[in-house]
Amino acid sequence: MAETSSTVFFLILRRMRAPLIVLITIFAVSVLGLTLIPGRDAAGQPTRMGFFDAFYFMSYTATTIGYGEIPHPFTDAQRLWVMATIYLTVIGWAYAIGSLLTLMQDRAFRQALGLQRFIRRVSRLREPFLLIVGYGQTGQLLGHSLDAIGRRFVVLDVSGERVNALDVDSYHADVPGLAGDAGDPHTLAVAGLEHPRCEGVLALTDNDEVNLVVAMTAALVRPDLPVVARTVSPAIEHRMRAFGSPAVVNPFDRFGDHLGLALRSPASYRLMSWLESGPGADLPDPGRLPTAGGWVLCGYGRFGRKLTEDLRAEGLDVIIIDLKPDVPAGTTIVVGDASEPAVLARAGLERAVGFVAGTDNDTTNLSLIVAARRINPALFIASRQNRPASAPLFAAMDVDRLLVPTEMVAREIYAQLSTPLLWRFLQEMPARGDDWAAEVIDRLRQQCGRRLGSVWKVTLTGTDAPALGSWLRAGDGRLGDLLRSPQDRSRPLAAVPLLLQRDSECILGPDGDATLALGDQLLFAGRPSARRYLLDTMTHHAVSEYVLTGRSVPSGWLWQWVTGRVIR
């Protein structure tokens, strides 16, 4: 902070040095001239103005205030000198003010002021915050999701326009932003990496090398901080994992996993997509499900290579179309431009069940989809969307599965950060089977409707649940008893328990007969009102007494003392 303040100060001195010298020189010459030119006193006797009177006169004359001639009326010679000094000082002030205005528009000066202001805002943060490095579409989506659940964050991005957009974005809290090179460890430190309240780093730039530097710097400078990094390169992912244990998100890898899950367990995929989208998300439509059979994939880059591996892991045959494919042995290949009808015809689209337009050009992908549907209208279509501006075109095309890397990364990171228990639930949920996932969807739909309500975690400790201490220590507390409405305990709360974690043991979808104990962590999804009611039950003794036993007791300490029914 002191270094930045010194930079601003010396920048002002360097740019304003000449104007200040001119002003000082004009003042000095003007004052000296007034002391040397003789005047007359009231008696007509010759007299000279002292340095103090001359400086005082120039102080209010040069600033165009003007109080009159002191200490005596001036002679013609003095007035002639004063006229010259007035014009000189006006020129001097105009030069100084013009230089100051130029300085205010100077890019380096404004950057220094912005950096000083940013450092001040970050240093004043008194609550935990996340450092988001890269404020592109992924960073913006994630920022709004984090803001919705009350999480603070700081933004670092190479683009000044994106950082300036923070001032007009509709965030509930003030979001400090810095335009700078994320590959510079000093810039990361200035952005808050070493701040004691920094609780995590998110490397979300569109440059894998920069994300690697961010992950490496965070691991070396703050090895205690969790790091989440985005990459589309398996080699970069391997290098990232050499520094600590960052959570690496590869959208190409995740899309293949999700597509495989949709093939095996459609309901599990639907539940995962719904919960990853966060509160307020609509229940995804089942859509058309892919069937077993052959697939045709256009574009064998990093995305195509990973998706081919995932499809083959599901036991599916894949035919690849690419101009210069570098494929492993045993792979069926059609060399050529997929936009040519003859090339598509050689791929056997009429016999395939699925088609993937996976190039890095949205226009090409859209044209490939049209051509493939013309040959086989029954194809299951999956595609990759590279630019946000292409979203309306892909929406009009109505593809069955669409990969938008920025959205997929944002959803997965949100699931990891919003509630760690949610991430564990999503990881272990597919193993429970498709029928179980369908039952959970039905329960959520009954409690929340088709729009997902709140997803939250509760911890049954003496601090977070003081009103449940004795009930939990008794050892026979049931989850179903806890999930009763404080308004009418005969009605259950509109909340669905998704996960119960006790030490290292994890129970997915616990039923109402599950026994609770001190230290348990529970993951719920339900209406916001259910969350408030559950909090009241956990923190207010009178509420918990009614919910758990059905007895109504006075809520105030005085009435409890009068009736002899103090709750402990």
Coordinates of C-alpha atoms in Angstrom, one line a residue:
M1 CA 0.0 0.0 0.0
A2 CA 2.8 2.4 0.9
E3 CA 4.7 1.6 -2.3
T4 CA 1.6 2.3 -4.4
S5 CA 1.0 5.6 -2.6
S6 CA 4.6 6.6 -3.2
T7 CA 4.2 5.8 -6.9
V8 CA 1.2 8.1 -7.2
F9 CA 2.9 10.9 -5.3
F10 CA 6.1 10.8 -7.4
L11 CA 4.1 10.5 -10.6
I12 CA 2.3 13.7 -9.7
L13 CA 5.6 15.4 -8.9
R14 CA 7.2 14.3 -12.1
R15 CA 4.4 15.4 -14.4
M16 CA 3.7 18.7 -12.5
R17 CA 7.3 19.6 -11.9
A18 CA 7.6 22.1 -14.8
P19 CA 4.2 23.9 -14.1
L20 CA 5.1 24.2 -10.4
I21 CA 8.5 25.6 -11.3
V22 CA 6.9 28.2 -13.6
L23 CA 4.4 29.2 -10.9
I24 CA 7.0 29.5 -8.2
T25 CA 9.2 31.6 -10.5
I26 CA 6.4 33.9 -11.4
F27 CA 5.5 34.4 -7.8
A28 CA 9.2 35.0 -6.8
V29 CA 9.8 37.5 -9.5
S30 CA 6.5 39.3 -8.9
V31 CA 7.2 39.6 -5.1
L32 CA 10.7 40.7 -5.7
G33 CA 9.6 43.4 -8.2
L34 CA 7.0 44.8 -5.7
T35 CA 9.7 45.1 -3.0
L36 CA 12.1 46.9 -5.3
I37 CA 9.7 49.4 -7.0
P38 CA 9.3 52.5 -4.7
G39 CA 5.9 53.6 -3.6
R40 CA 4.5 56.6 -1.6
D41 CA 2.9 56.6 1.8
A42 CA -0.1 58.7 2.9
A43 CA 2.2 61.7 3.6
G44 CA 3.7 61.5 0.1
Q45 CA 7.0 60.2 1.3
P46 CA 8.9 57.4 -0.6
T47 CA 8.5 53.9 0.8
R48 CA 9.1 50.4 -0.2
M49 CA 6.8 47.3 0.3
G50 CA 8.1 44.6 2.6
F51 CA 8.4 41.0 1.5
F52 CA 5.5 39.9 3.7
D53 CA 3.2 42.6 2.3
A54 CA 4.3 41.8 -1.3
F55 CA 3.8 38.1 -0.8
Y56 CA 0.3 38.7 0.8
F57 CA -0.7 41.0 -2.1
M58 CA 0.5 38.4 -4.7
S59 CA -1.3 35.6 -2.9
Y60 CA -4.8 37.2 -3.4
T61 CA -4.0 38.9 -6.7
A62 CA -2.6 35.8 -8.4
T63 CA -5.6 33.8 -7.4
T64 CA -7.9 36.5 -9.0
I65 CA -9.5 37.4 -5.7
G66 CA -8.2 40.9 -5.3
Y67 CA -8.8 43.0 -2.1
G68 CA -7.2 46.3 -3.1
E69 CA -3.8 48.1 -2.9
I70 CA -2.0 47.7 0.4
P71 CA -0.5 49.1 2.5
H72 CA -0.9 52.4 0.5
P73 CA -2.3 53.2 -2.9
F74 CA 0.1 52.2 -5.6
T75 CA 2.1 54.5 -7.8
D76 CA 1.9 54.2 -11.6
A77 CA 5.1 52.2 -11.7
Q78 CA 3.8 49.7 -9.2
R79 CA 0.5 49.4 -11.0
L80 CA 2.3 48.8 -14.3
W81 CA 4.3 46.0 -12.6
V82 CA 1.1 44.5 -11.1
M83 CA -0.6 44.5 -14.5
A84 CA 2.4 42.5 -15.9
T85 CA 2.3 40.1 -12.9
I86 CA -1.4 39.5 -13.3
Y87 CA -1.1 38.4 -16.9
L88 CA 1.9 36.3 -16.1
T89 CA 0.2 34.5 -13.2
V90 CA -2.9 33.9 -15.3
I91 CA -0.7 32.3 -17.9
G92 CA 1.1 30.3 -15.2
W93 CA -2.2 29.1 -13.7
A94 CA -3.5 28.1 -17.1
Y95 CA -0.4 26.1 -17.8
A96 CA -0.6 24.4 -14.4
I97 CA -4.3 23.6 -14.6
G98 CA -3.9 22.3 -18.1
S99 CA -1.0 20.1 -17.0
L100 CA -3.1 18.8 -14.1
L101 CA -6.0 18.0 -16.4
T102 CA -3.7 16.2 -18.8
L103 CA -2.3 14.2 -15.8
M104 CA -5.8 13.2 -14.7
Q105 CA -6.3 11.8 -18.2
D106 CA -3.0 10.0 -18.3
R107 CA -3.4 6.2 -18.5
A108 CA -0.5 5.5 -16.2
F109 CA -1.7 7.9 -13.5
R110 CA -5.3 6.5 -13.7
Q111 CA -4.0 3.0 -13.4
A112 CA -1.9 4.0 -10.4
L113 CA -4.9 5.6 -8.7
G114 CA -7.1 2.6 -9.6
L115 CA -4.5 0.2 -8.1
Q116 CA -4.3 2.3 -4.9
R117 CA -8.1 2.3 -4.6
F118 CA -8.3 -1.4 -5.3
I119 CA -5.7 -2.2 -2.6
R120 CA -7.5 -0.1 -0.1
R121 CA -10.8 -1.9 -0.8
V122 CA -9.2 -5.4 -0.6
S123 CA -7.4 -4.5 2.7
R124 CA -10.7 -3.4 4.2
L125 CA -12.4 -6.8 3.6
R126 CA -13.3 -8.3 6.9
E127 CA -15.1 -11.4 5.7
P128 CA -13.9 -14.5 3.8
F129 CA -13.6 -14.0 0.0
L130 CA -12.6 -15.9 -3.1
L131 CA -10.1 -14.7 -5.6
I132 CA -11.6 -15.1 -9.1
V133 CA -8.8 -14.9 -11.8
G134 CA -10.5 -14.4 -15.2
Y135 CA -13.8 -12.6 -15.5
G136 CA -14.9 -13.9 -18.8
Q137 CA -18.3 -15.7 -19.3
T138 CA -17.4 -18.4 -16.7
G139 CA -16.3 -15.8 -14.2
Q140 CA -19.4 -13.7 -14.6
L141 CA -21.8 -16.7 -14.3
L142 CA -20.0 -17.9 -11.3
G143 CA -19.8 -14.5 -9.8
H144 CA -23.6 -14.0 -9.9
S145 CA -24.2 -17.5 -8.5
L146 CA -21.8 -16.8 -5.6
D147 CA -23.3 -13.4 -5.0
A148 CA -26.8 -15.0 -4.8
I149 CA -25.7 -17.1 -1.8
G150 CA -23.8 -14.3 -0.1
R151 CA -20.2 -15.2 -0.9
R152 CA -17.8 -12.4 -1.3
F153 CA -15.1 -12.4 -4.1
V154 CA -12.4 -10.3 -5.7
V155 CA -11.8 -10.2 -9.5
L156 CA -8.5 -10.2 -11.4
D157 CA -8.7 -10.0 -15.2
V158 CA -6.4 -8.9 -18.0
S159 CA -9.2 -6.9 -19.6
G160 CA -9.9 -3.4 -18.2
E161 CA -13.3 -3.4 -19.9
R162 CA -14.4 -6.6 -18.0
V163 CA -13.2 -5.1 -14.7
N164 CA -15.0 -1.8 -15.4
A165 CA -18.2 -3.9 -16.0
L166 CA -18.2 -4.8 -12.3
D167 CA -19.4 -1.3 -11.5
V168 CA -22.6 -1.8 -13.5
D169 CA -23.2 -5.5 -12.7
S170 CA -26.1 -6.0 -10.3
Y171 CA -24.2 -7.4 -7.4
H172 CA -25.5 -7.2 -3.8
A173 CA -22.1 -6.5 -2.4
D174 CA -19.2 -4.4 -3.5
V175 CA -16.8 -6.4 -5.8
P176 CA -13.2 -5.1 -6.0
G177 CA -11.7 -5.6 -9.4
L178 CA -8.2 -5.3 -10.8
A179 CA -7.0 -5.2 -14.4
G180 CA -3.6 -6.9 -14.6
D181 CA -1.5 -9.9 -15.7
A182 CA -2.6 -12.9 -13.7
G183 CA 0.6 -14.6 -14.7
D184 CA 2.6 -12.2 -12.5
P185 CA 2.9 -13.5 -8.9
H186 CA 3.2 -9.9 -7.7
T187 CA -0.2 -9.0 -9.3
L188 CA -1.8 -12.1 -7.6
A189 CA -0.4 -10.9 -4.2
V190 CA -1.8 -7.4 -4.8
A191 CA -5.2 -9.0 -5.8
G192 CA -5.5 -10.5 -2.3
L193 CA -3.7 -13.9 -2.6
E194 CA -1.8 -13.2 0.7
H195 CA -4.8 -11.6 2.4
P196 CA -5.7 -13.5 5.6
R197 CA -9.4 -13.6 4.6
C198 CA -8.8 -15.2 1.2
E199 CA -10.4 -18.6 1.3
G200 CA -9.8 -19.9 -2.2
V201 CA -8.5 -19.2 -5.7
L202 CA -10.4 -19.8 -8.9
A203 CA -8.2 -19.9 -12.1
L204 CA -10.8 -19.3 -14.8
T205 CA -8.9 -17.5 -17.6
D206 CA -9.1 -18.8 -21.2
N207 CA -5.4 -19.4 -21.2
D208 CA -4.3 -22.8 -19.8
E209 CA -0.7 -21.6 -19.2
V210 CA -1.9 -18.7 -17.1
N211 CA -4.2 -20.9 -15.1
L212 CA -1.2 -23.2 -14.5
V213 CA 0.8 -20.2 -13.2
V214 CA -2.0 -19.2 -10.9
A215 CA -2.4 -22.7 -9.5
M216 CA 1.4 -23.0 -9.1
T217 CA 1.7 -19.6 -7.4
A218 CA -1.2 -20.3 -5.0
A219 CA 0.3 -23.7 -4.1
L220 CA 3.7 -22.2 -3.3
V221 CA 2.6 -18.9 -1.6
R222 CA -0.5 -20.2 0.2
P223 CA -0.4 -24.0 0.3
D224 CA -3.3 -24.0 2.7
L225 CA -5.7 -22.4 0.2
P226 CA -8.0 -24.6 -2.0
V227 CA -7.5 -24.0 -5.7
V228 CA -9.9 -24.7 -8.5
A229 CA -8.5 -24.4 -12.0
R230 CA -10.0 -24.6 -15.5
T231 CA -8.1 -26.3 -18.4
V232 CA -8.9 -28.2 -21.6
S233 CA -5.4 -29.8 -21.9
P234 CA -4.6 -33.1 -20.2
A235 CA -0.9 -32.2 -20.1
I236 CA -1.6 -28.9 -18.3
E237 CA -4.0 -30.8 -15.9
H238 CA -1.1 -33.2 -15.1
R239 CA 1.3 -30.3 -14.4
M240 CA -1.3 -28.6 -12.2
R241 CA -1.7 -31.7 -10.0
A242 CA 2.1 -31.6 -9.4
F243 CA 1.5 -28.6 -7.2
G244 CA -0.6 -29.6 -4.3
S245 CA -4.1 -31.0 -4.9
P246 CA -6.1 -28.5 -7.0
A247 CA -9.6 -29.3 -8.2
V248 CA -9.1 -29.3 -12.0
V249 CA -12.2 -28.8 -14.2
N250 CA -11.9 -30.0 -17.8
P251 CA -15.2 -29.2 -19.6
F252 CA -14.4 -31.6 -22.4
D253 CA -13.9 -34.4 -19.9
R254 CA -17.0 -33.5 -18.0
F255 CA -19.2 -33.4 -21.1
G256 CA -18.1 -37.0 -22.0
D257 CA -18.8 -38.1 -18.5
H258 CA -22.3 -36.5 -18.5
L259 CA -23.1 -38.0 -21.9
G260 CA -22.1 -41.4 -20.7
L261 CA -24.2 -40.9 -17.6
A262 CA -27.2 -39.9 -19.8
L263 CA -26.7 -43.1 -21.7
R264 CA -26.5 -45.3 -18.6
S265 CA -28.8 -43.5 -16.1
P266 CA -31.0 -40.8 -17.6
A267 CA -32.6 -39.9 -14.3
S268 CA -29.3 -39.6 -12.5
Y269 CA -28.1 -37.2 -15.3
R270 CA -31.3 -35.2 -15.0
L271 CA -30.9 -34.9 -11.2
M272 CA -27.3 -33.9 -11.5
S273 CA -28.0 -31.2 -14.1
W274 CA -30.8 -29.8 -11.9
L275 CA -28.8 -29.6 -8.7
E276 CA -25.7 -28.2 -10.4
S277 CA -27.7 -25.4 -11.9
G278 CA -28.3 -24.0 -8.4
P279 CA -31.4 -22.4 -6.7
G280 CA -34.1 -21.2 -9.0
A281 CA -33.2 -23.6 -11.8
D282 CA -36.1 -25.3 -13.6
L283 CA -36.2 -29.1 -13.7
P284 CA -34.6 -30.2 -17.0
D285 CA -37.0 -31.9 -19.4
P286 CA -36.1 -35.6 -20.0
G287 CA -35.5 -34.9 -23.6
R288 CA -34.7 -37.5 -26.2
L289 CA -32.3 -40.1 -24.8
P290 CA -29.4 -41.5 -26.8
T291 CA -29.7 -45.2 -27.7
A292 CA -27.0 -47.8 -28.2
G293 CA -25.5 -48.0 -31.6
G294 CA -22.8 -46.3 -33.8
W295 CA -21.8 -42.7 -33.5
V296 CA -20.2 -40.3 -35.9
L297 CA -17.9 -37.5 -34.6
C298 CA -16.7 -34.5 -36.6
G299 CA -13.5 -32.9 -35.3
Y300 CA -10.8 -34.9 -33.6
G301 CA -9.2 -32.2 -31.5
R302 CA -8.9 -32.1 -27.7
F303 CA -12.7 -32.3 -27.3
G304 CA -13.2 -35.0 -29.9
R305 CA -10.4 -37.1 -28.6
K306 CA -11.7 -37.1 -25.1
L307 CA -15.3 -37.7 -26.1
T308 CA -14.3 -40.6 -28.3
E309 CA -12.6 -42.2 -25.3
D310 CA -15.7 -41.8 -23.2
L311 CA -18.1 -43.1 -25.8
R312 CA -15.9 -46.2 -26.4
A313 CA -15.8 -46.7 -22.6
E314 CA -19.6 -47.1 -22.8
G315 CA -19.1 -49.8 -25.5
L316 CA -20.1 -47.7 -28.5
D317 CA -18.6 -47.7 -31.9
V318 CA -17.3 -44.3 -33.1
I319 CA -16.5 -43.2 -36.6
I320 CA -14.3 -40.1 -36.8
I321 CA -14.3 -37.5 -39.6
D322 CA -11.3 -35.1 -39.7
L323 CA -9.0 -33.5 -42.3
K324 CA -5.8 -34.5 -40.6
P325 CA -6.6 -37.0 -37.9
D326 CA -4.0 -38.3 -35.5
V327 CA -5.8 -41.3 -34.1
P328 CA -4.8 -44.5 -32.4
A329 CA -4.7 -47.8 -34.2
G330 CA -7.9 -49.6 -34.6
T331 CA -10.0 -46.4 -35.0
T332 CA -12.4 -46.0 -37.9
I333 CA -11.6 -42.9 -39.8
V334 CA -13.0 -40.9 -42.7
V335 CA -10.4 -38.4 -43.9
G336 CA -11.9 -35.3 -45.4
D337 CA -14.0 -32.2 -44.9
A338 CA -17.2 -33.1 -43.1
S339 CA -19.0 -30.2 -44.7
E340 CA -18.8 -32.1 -48.1
P341 CA -21.8 -34.4 -48.7
A342 CA -19.7 -37.2 -50.1
V343 CA -17.6 -37.3 -46.9
L344 CA -20.6 -37.5 -44.7
A345 CA -22.1 -40.3 -46.9
R346 CA -18.9 -42.3 -46.4
A347 CA -19.3 -42.1 -42.7
G348 CA -22.5 -44.1 -42.8
L349 CA -24.8 -41.6 -41.1
E350 CA -27.9 -43.4 -42.2
R351 CA -26.9 -46.3 -39.9
A352 CA -25.7 -44.2 -37.0
V353 CA -27.7 -43.3 -33.9
G354 CA -25.7 -40.3 -32.7
F355 CA -23.8 -37.4 -34.3
V356 CA -21.4 -35.0 -32.7
A357 CA -20.4 -31.7 -34.2
G358 CA -17.3 -31.0 -32.2
T359 CA -15.1 -28.5 -34.2
D360 CA -13.9 -25.2 -32.7
N361 CA -16.0 -23.2 -35.2
D362 CA -19.7 -22.6 -34.4
T363 CA -20.6 -21.9 -38.1
T364 CA -19.1 -25.2 -39.1
N365 CA -20.9 -27.0 -36.3
L366 CA -24.2 -25.6 -37.2
S367 CA -23.8 -26.5 -40.9
L368 CA -22.8 -30.0 -40.0
I369 CA -25.9 -30.4 -37.8
V370 CA -28.1 -29.4 -40.7
A371 CA -26.4 -31.7 -43.1
A372 CA -26.5 -34.7 -40.7
R373 CA -30.2 -34.2 -40.1
R374 CA -30.9 -34.1 -43.8
I375 CA -29.3 -37.5 -44.1
N376 CA -30.8 -39.1 -41.0
P377 CA -33.5 -37.1 -39.2
A378 CA -33.6 -39.6 -36.3
L379 CA -30.0 -38.9 -35.2
F380 CA -29.3 -37.9 -31.6
I381 CA -27.4 -34.7 -32.0
A382 CA -24.7 -33.4 -29.7
S383 CA -22.7 -30.3 -30.4
R384 CA -20.1 -27.9 -29.0
Q385 CA -20.8 -24.2 -28.7
N386 CA -17.7 -22.1 -28.7
R387 CA -18.9 -18.5 -28.6
P388 CA -21.7 -17.0 -26.3
A389 CA -23.0 -15.0 -29.3
S390 CA -24.0 -18.3 -31.0
A391 CA -26.4 -19.3 -28.3
P392 CA -29.6 -18.2 -30.1
L393 CA -28.5 -20.1 -33.2
F394 CA -28.0 -23.4 -31.3
A395 CA -31.2 -22.8 -29.4
A396 CA -33.1 -22.5 -32.7
M397 CA -31.3 -25.7 -33.9
D398 CA -32.7 -27.6 -30.9
V399 CA -29.8 -30.0 -30.4
D400 CA -30.2 -32.9 -28.0
R401 CA -27.0 -32.2 -26.0
L402 CA -25.0 -29.0 -26.1
L403 CA -21.6 -28.4 -24.6
V404 CA -21.1 -24.8 -23.6
P405 CA -17.6 -25.0 -21.8
T406 CA -18.0 -21.8 -19.9
E407 CA -21.4 -22.8 -18.4
M408 CA -20.3 -26.3 -17.6
V409 CA -17.2 -25.1 -15.7
A410 CA -19.3 -22.5 -13.8
R411 CA -21.9 -25.0 -12.8
E412 CA -19.4 -27.6 -11.6
I413 CA -17.3 -25.0 -9.6
Y414 CA -20.5 -23.6 -8.1
A415 CA -21.4 -27.2 -6.9
Q416 CA -18.0 -27.6 -5.3
L417 CA -18.0 -24.2 -3.6
S418 CA -21.6 -23.5 -2.6
T419 CA -21.8 -26.6 -0.4
P420 CA -19.0 -29.2 -0.3
L421 CA -21.6 -31.8 0.7
L422 CA -23.5 -31.2 -2.5
W423 CA -20.4 -32.0 -4.5
R424 CA -20.0 -35.2 -2.6
F425 CA -23.6 -36.1 -3.2
L426 CA -23.2 -35.5 -7.0
Q427 CA -20.1 -37.7 -7.0
E428 CA -21.7 -40.6 -5.2
M429 CA -25.3 -40.3 -6.5
P430 CA -24.9 -42.2 -9.8
A431 CA -23.8 -45.3 -8.0
R432 CA -27.3 -45.5 -6.3
G433 CA -28.9 -46.3 -9.7
D434 CA -31.5 -44.7 -12.0
D435 CA -34.6 -45.7 -10.0
W436 CA -33.3 -44.1 -6.8
A437 CA -32.5 -40.9 -8.7
A438 CA -36.0 -40.8 -10.2
E439 CA -37.5 -41.2 -6.7
V440 CA -35.4 -38.2 -5.5
I441 CA -36.6 -36.1 -8.4
D442 CA -40.2 -37.0 -7.6
R443 CA -39.7 -36.0 -3.9
L444 CA -38.0 -32.7 -4.9
R445 CA -40.8 -31.9 -7.3
Q446 CA -43.4 -32.6 -4.7
Q447 CA -41.7 -30.3 -2.2
C448 CA -40.3 -27.5 -4.5
G449 CA -42.3 -27.8 -7.7
R450 CA -40.4 -27.7 -11.0
R451 CA -38.1 -24.9 -9.8
L452 CA -35.3 -25.8 -7.4
G453 CA -35.5 -24.0 -4.0
S454 CA -32.7 -23.7 -1.6
V455 CA -29.8 -26.2 -1.2
W456 CA -28.2 -25.9 2.2
K457 CA -26.1 -27.6 4.8
V458 CA -26.7 -27.8 8.6
T459 CA -24.2 -29.0 11.2
L460 CA -25.6 -30.5 14.4
T461 CA -23.2 -29.0 16.9
G462 CA -23.6 -27.1 20.2
T463 CA -22.9 -23.9 18.4
D464 CA -25.1 -24.3 15.3
A465 CA -27.9 -26.2 17.0
P466 CA -27.9 -25.2 20.7
A467 CA -31.6 -26.1 21.1
L468 CA -31.0 -29.8 20.1
G469 CA -28.1 -30.6 22.4
S470 CA -30.0 -32.8 25.0
W471 CA -32.2 -34.4 22.3
L472 CA -29.1 -35.5 20.3
R473 CA -27.2 -36.7 23.4
A474 CA -30.1 -39.0 24.2
G475 CA -29.2 -41.0 21.2
D476 CA -32.6 -41.7 19.8
G477 CA -33.3 -38.6 17.8
R478 CA -34.8 -39.3 14.4
L479 CA -34.5 -37.2 11.3
G480 CA -38.2 -37.4 10.7
D481 CA -39.0 -35.8 14.1
L482 CA -36.6 -32.9 13.3
L483 CA -38.3 -32.2 9.9
R484 CA -41.6 -31.1 11.4
S485 CA -43.2 -27.6 10.9
P486 CA -43.0 -25.3 13.9
Q487 CA -46.4 -24.0 12.8
D488 CA -48.0 -27.4 12.9
R489 CA -45.9 -30.4 13.9
S490 CA -48.3 -32.8 12.2
R491 CA -47.1 -31.4 8.8
P492 CA -43.6 -32.2 7.5
L493 CA -41.3 -29.4 6.4
A494 CA -41.0 -28.9 2.6
A495 CA -37.4 -30.2 2.6
V496 CA -35.7 -33.3 1.2
P497 CA -32.7 -34.7 3.0
L498 CA -30.1 -35.5 0.3
L499 CA -27.1 -36.6 2.4
L500 CA -26.1 -37.4 6.0
Q501 CA -22.4 -37.4 6.8
R502 CA -21.1 -38.7 10.1
D503 CA -17.3 -38.6 10.4
S504 CA -16.2 -40.5 7.2
E505 CA -19.5 -42.3 6.8
C506 CA -21.9 -40.9 4.2
I507 CA -25.6 -41.9 3.7
L508 CA -27.3 -40.7 0.6
G509 CA -31.1 -40.0 0.8
P510 CA -31.5 -40.8 4.6
D511 CA -35.1 -41.6 5.5
G512 CA -37.1 -40.3 8.4
D513 CA -36.0 -43.2 10.7
A514 CA -32.3 -42.2 10.4
T515 CA -30.8 -41.6 13.9
L516 CA -29.0 -38.3 14.4
A517 CA -26.0 -37.5 16.6
L518 CA -23.9 -34.6 17.6
G519 CA -21.5 -33.6 14.9
D520 CA -23.6 -34.9 12.0
Q521 CA -23.8 -32.8 8.8
L522 CA -26.9 -32.8 6.7
L523 CA -27.6 -31.6 3.1
F524 CA -31.1 -30.5 2.3
A525 CA -33.0 -29.2 -0.7
G526 CA -36.3 -27.5 -0.3
R527 CA -38.2 -24.3 0.0
P528 CA -36.6 -21.3 1.6
S529 CA -39.4 -21.3 4.3
A530 CA -38.4 -24.8 5.3
R531 CA -34.8 -23.6 5.8
R532 CA -36.0 -20.8 8.1
Y533 CA -38.2 -23.1 10.1
L534 CA -35.4 -25.7 10.5
L535 CA -33.1 -22.9 11.7
D536 CA -35.7 -21.9 14.3
T537 CA -36.0 -25.4 15.5
M538 CA -32.2 -25.7 15.9
T539 CA -31.7 -22.4 17.7
H540 CA -34.8 -21.7 19.8
H541 CA -35.6 -24.0 22.7
A542 CA -39.3 -23.3 22.8
V543 CA -39.6 -24.1 19.1
S544 CA -37.6 -27.3 19.4
E545 CA -39.6 -28.4 22.4
Y546 CA -42.8 -28.2 20.4
V547 CA -41.4 -29.7 17.3
L548 CA -39.7 -32.7 19.0
T549 CA -42.2 -33.4 21.8
G550 CA -45.4 -31.6 20.9
R551 CA -45.4 -29.6 24.2
S552 CA -46.0 -25.9 24.0
V553 CA -43.8 -24.0 26.5
P554 CA -43.3 -20.3 27.2
S555 CA -40.7 -18.8 24.9
G556 CA -39.5 -16.0 27.2
W557 CA -37.2 -16.7 30.2
L558 CA -39.5 -14.8 32.6
W559 CA -42.6 -16.8 31.7
Q560 CA -40.5 -20.0 31.9
W561 CA -39.4 -19.0 35.4
V562 CA -43.0 -18.1 36.5
T563 CA -44.4 -21.4 35.3
G564 CA -41.4 -23.4 36.5
R565 CA -40.7 -24.8 33.1
V566 CA -37.2 -23.4 32.3
I567 CA -35.8 -25.3 29.3
R568 CA -32.2 -26.3 29.6

